[in-house]
PDB file of C-alpha atoms in Angstrom:
ATOM      1  CA  MET A  90     154.080 167.042 154.798  1.00  0.00           C
ATOM      2  CA  LEU A  91     154.476 170.704 155.720  1.00  0.00           C
ATOM      3  CA  GLU A  92     156.029 171.396 152.310  1.00  0.00           C
ATOM      4  CA  LEU A  93     153.052 169.787 150.555  1.00  0.00           C
ATOM      5  CA  LYS A  94     150.620 171.808 152.658  1.00  0.00           C
ATOM      6  CA  SER A  95     152.437 174.996 151.706  1.00  0.00           C
ATOM      7  CA  ARG A  96     152.430 174.032 148.031  1.00  0.00           C
ATOM      8  CA  VAL A  97     148.690 173.300 148.141  1.00  0.00           C
ATOM      9  CA  GLU A  98     147.883 176.581 149.858  1.00  0.00           C
ATOM     10  CA  SER A  99     149.784 178.624 147.288  1.00  0.00           C
ATOM     11  CA  ALA A 100     148.798 176.662 144.154  1.00  0.00           C
ATOM     12  CA  SER A 101     146.559 177.820 141.338  1.00  0.00           C
ATOM     13  CA  PRO A 102     143.764 175.487 140.199  1.00  0.00           C
ATOM     14  CA  HIS A 103     146.084 174.251 137.443  1.00  0.00           C
ATOM     15  CA  GLY A 104     148.812 173.751 140.019  1.00  0.00           C
ATOM     16  CA  LEU A 105     146.503 171.796 142.307  1.00  0.00           C
ATOM     17  CA  VAL A 106     145.797 169.304 139.534  1.00  0.00           C
ATOM     18  CA  GLY A 107     149.546 169.078 138.949  1.00  0.00           C
ATOM     19  CA  LEU A 108     150.032 168.260 142.638  1.00  0.00           C
ATOM     20  CA  LEU A 109     147.437 165.511 142.351  1.00  0.00           C
ATOM     21  CA  TYR A 110     149.353 164.044 139.415  1.00  0.00           C
ATOM     22  CA  GLU A 111     152.599 164.206 141.388  1.00  0.00           C
ATOM     23  CA  GLU A 112     151.035 162.393 144.342  1.00  0.00           C
ATOM     24  CA  LEU A 113     149.428 159.869 142.000  1.00  0.00           C
ATOM     25  CA  ILE A 114     152.750 159.107 140.324  1.00  0.00           C
ATOM     26  CA  ARG A 115     154.437 158.836 143.720  1.00  0.00           C
ATOM     27  CA  SER A 116     151.787 156.358 144.900  1.00  0.00           C
ATOM     28  CA  LEU A 117     152.079 154.310 141.711  1.00  0.00           C
ATOM     29  CA  ASP A 118     155.872 154.259 141.995  1.00  0.00           C
ATOM     30  CA  LEU A 119     155.630 153.025 145.592  1.00  0.00           C
ATOM     31  CA  ALA A 120     153.076 150.386 144.593  1.00  0.00           C
ATOM     32  CA  LEU A 121     155.385 149.248 141.778  1.00  0.00           C
ATOM     33  CA  PHE A 122     158.282 149.048 144.220  1.00  0.00           C
ATOM     34  CA  ALA A 123     156.165 146.888 146.524  1.00  0.00           C
ATOM     35  CA  ALA A 124     155.096 144.648 143.639  1.00  0.00           C
ATOM     36  CA  ARG A 125     158.707 144.195 142.516  1.00  0.00           C
ATOM     37  CA  LYS A 126     159.602 143.165 146.056  1.00  0.00           C
ATOM     38  CA  GLY A 127     156.928 140.465 145.840  1.00  0.00           C
ATOM     39  CA  HIS A 128     154.428 142.142 148.168  1.00  0.00           C
ATOM     40  CA  ASP A 129     150.736 141.475 147.712  1.00  0.00           C
ATOM     41  CA  LEU A 130     148.968 144.573 146.391  1.00  0.00           C
ATOM     42  CA  SER A 131     145.604 143.661 147.921  1.00  0.00           C
ATOM     43  CA  GLY A 132     144.961 146.279 150.566  1.00  0.00           C
ATOM     44  CA  ASN A 133     148.125 148.156 149.640  1.00  0.00           C
ATOM     45  CA  SER A 134     147.797 151.749 150.862  1.00  0.00           C
ATOM     46  CA  HIS A 135     149.620 153.114 147.817  1.00  0.00           C
ATOM     47  CA  VAL A 136     147.193 151.458 145.412  1.00  0.00           C
ATOM     48  CA  ALA A 137     144.261 152.706 147.500  1.00  0.00           C
ATOM     49  CA  LYS A 138     145.660 156.244 147.454  1.00  0.00           C
ATOM     50  CA  ALA A 139     146.206 156.065 143.688  1.00  0.00           C
ATOM     51  CA  ILE A 140     142.607 154.995 143.143  1.00  0.00           C
ATOM     52  CA  SER A 141     141.373 157.804 145.403  1.00  0.00           C
ATOM     53  CA  ILE A 142     143.387 160.363 143.465  1.00  0.00           C
ATOM     54  CA  LEU A 143     142.045 159.035 140.162  1.00  0.00           C
ATOM     55  CA  VAL A 144     138.509 159.424 141.518  1.00  0.00           C
ATOM     56  CA  ALA A 145     139.321 162.995 142.599  1.00  0.00           C
ATOM     57  CA  LEU A 146     140.806 163.826 139.201  1.00  0.00           C
ATOM     58  CA  GLU A 147     137.805 162.358 137.431  1.00  0.00           C
ATOM     59  CA  GLY A 148     135.481 164.345 139.686  1.00  0.00           C
ATOM     60  CA  SER A 149     137.323 167.572 138.906  1.00  0.00           C
ATOM     61  CA  ILE A 150     136.774 167.352 135.152  1.00  0.00           C
ATOM     62  CA  ASP A 151     134.832 170.294 133.732  1.00  0.00           C
ATOM     63  CA  PHE A 152     132.833 168.602 131.001  1.00  0.00           C
ATOM     64  CA  ASP A 153     131.169 171.873 129.944  1.00  0.00           C
ATOM     65  CA  ALA A 154     134.449 173.667 129.270  1.00  0.00           C
ATOM     66  CA  GLY A 155     136.588 170.637 128.430  1.00  0.00           C
ATOM     67  CA  GLY A 156     134.810 169.292 125.379  1.00  0.00           C
ATOM     68  CA  GLU A 157     136.233 166.131 123.863  1.00  0.00           C
ATOM     69  CA  LEU A 158     139.402 166.388 125.973  1.00  0.00           C
ATOM     70  CA  ALA A 159     137.312 166.144 129.137  1.00  0.00           C
ATOM     71  CA  ALA A 160     135.548 163.037 127.857  1.00  0.00           C
ATOM     72  CA  THR A 161     138.876 161.493 126.857  1.00  0.00           C
ATOM     73  CA  LEU A 162     140.397 162.179 130.275  1.00  0.00           C
ATOM     74  CA  ALA A 163     137.370 160.631 131.971  1.00  0.00           C
ATOM     75  CA  ARG A 164     137.821 157.470 129.891  1.00  0.00           C
ATOM     76  CA  VAL A 165     141.555 157.348 130.657  1.00  0.00           C
ATOM     77  CA  TYR A 166     141.009 157.794 134.407  1.00  0.00           C
ATOM     78  CA  SER A 167     138.352 155.082 134.377  1.00  0.00           C
ATOM     79  CA  ALA A 168     140.636 152.737 132.440  1.00  0.00           C
ATOM     80  CA  CYS A 169     143.461 153.431 134.902  1.00  0.00           C
ATOM     81  CA  ARG A 170     141.221 152.612 137.867  1.00  0.00           C
ATOM     82  CA  LYS A 171     140.193 149.368 136.180  1.00  0.00           C
ATOM     83  CA  GLY A 172     143.850 148.652 135.399  1.00  0.00           C
ATOM     84  CA  LEU A 173     144.813 149.143 139.030  1.00  0.00           C
ATOM     85  CA  ASN A 174     142.039 146.831 140.143  1.00  0.00           C
ATOM     86  CA  GLU A 175     143.162 144.198 137.625  1.00  0.00           C
ATOM     87  CA  ALA A 176     146.809 144.585 138.631  1.00  0.00           C
ATOM     88  CA  THR A 177     145.887 144.108 142.265  1.00  0.00           C
ATOM     89  CA  LYS A 178     143.605 141.153 141.647  1.00  0.00           C
ATOM     90  CA  ASN A 179     145.958 139.355 139.264  1.00  0.00           C
ATOM     91  CA  LYS A 180     149.260 140.416 140.868  1.00  0.00           C
ATOM     92  CA  ASP A 181     150.142 141.925 137.489  1.00  0.00           C
ATOM     93  CA  GLU A 182     153.188 144.169 137.752  1.00  0.00           C
ATOM     94  CA  GLN A 183     153.099 144.861 133.988  1.00  0.00           C
ATOM     95  CA  LYS A 184     149.540 146.236 134.188  1.00  0.00           C
ATOM     96  CA  LEU A 185     150.557 148.433 137.115  1.00  0.00           C
ATOM     97  CA  SER A 186     153.502 149.715 135.095  1.00  0.00           C
ATOM     98  CA  GLU A 187     151.206 150.493 132.145  1.00  0.00           C
ATOM     99  CA  VAL A 188     148.955 152.580 134.399  1.00  0.00           C
ATOM    100  CA  ARG A 189     152.016 154.416 135.754  1.00  0.00           C
ATOM    101  CA  ASP A 190     153.225 155.157 132.218  1.00  0.00           C
ATOM    102  CA  ALA A 191     149.821 156.439 131.108  1.00  0.00           C
ATOM    103  CA  ILE A 192     149.556 158.781 134.077  1.00  0.00           C
ATOM    104  CA  GLY A 193     153.133 159.936 133.533  1.00  0.00           C
ATOM    105  CA  ASP A 194     152.296 160.882 129.945  1.00  0.00           C
ATOM    106  CA  ILE A 195     149.240 162.858 131.046  1.00  0.00           C
ATOM    107  CA  TYR A 196     151.217 164.610 133.786  1.00  0.00           C
ATOM    108  CA  TYR A 197     153.939 165.730 131.376  1.00  0.00           C
ATOM    109  CA  ALA A 198     151.322 167.034 128.957  1.00  0.00           C
ATOM    110  CA  TRP A 199     149.607 168.846 131.853  1.00  0.00           C
ATOM    111  CA  GLN A 200     152.906 170.485 132.798  1.00  0.00           C
ATOM    112  CA  ALA A 201     153.319 171.706 129.222  1.00  0.00           C
ATOM    113  CA  LEU A 202     149.946 173.467 129.499  1.00  0.00           C
ATOM    114  CA  GLN A 203     151.100 175.520 132.505  1.00  0.00           C
ATOM    115  CA  PRO A 204     149.493 178.952 132.216  1.00  0.00           C
ATOM    116  CA  ALA A 205     151.828 181.933 132.039  1.00  0.00           C
TER     117      ALA A 205
END
């Protein structure tokens, strides 16, 4: 936890979003692990954390500066939240995995945009 606090304190705005993606992926991976072990995802803290991070990411979008990319990200985040809710409700490990893959793709693209 201390390492994360240090990383947050020293991160640029771009880096902070990257940290959110890392925590989101970690939460989704832990939720997937739980699902594969047969655990019920209703009330799962990892799913709840993932949804909270998606809300934070969506709230951080700069629609004025982001143009069409901002609108696209907002739609993706919304779809991921809905996907997590569906996965939880229907005990659908495949849907959870699809959300994880989508976020992974966005995170890798975000990393590629790292400012110099």
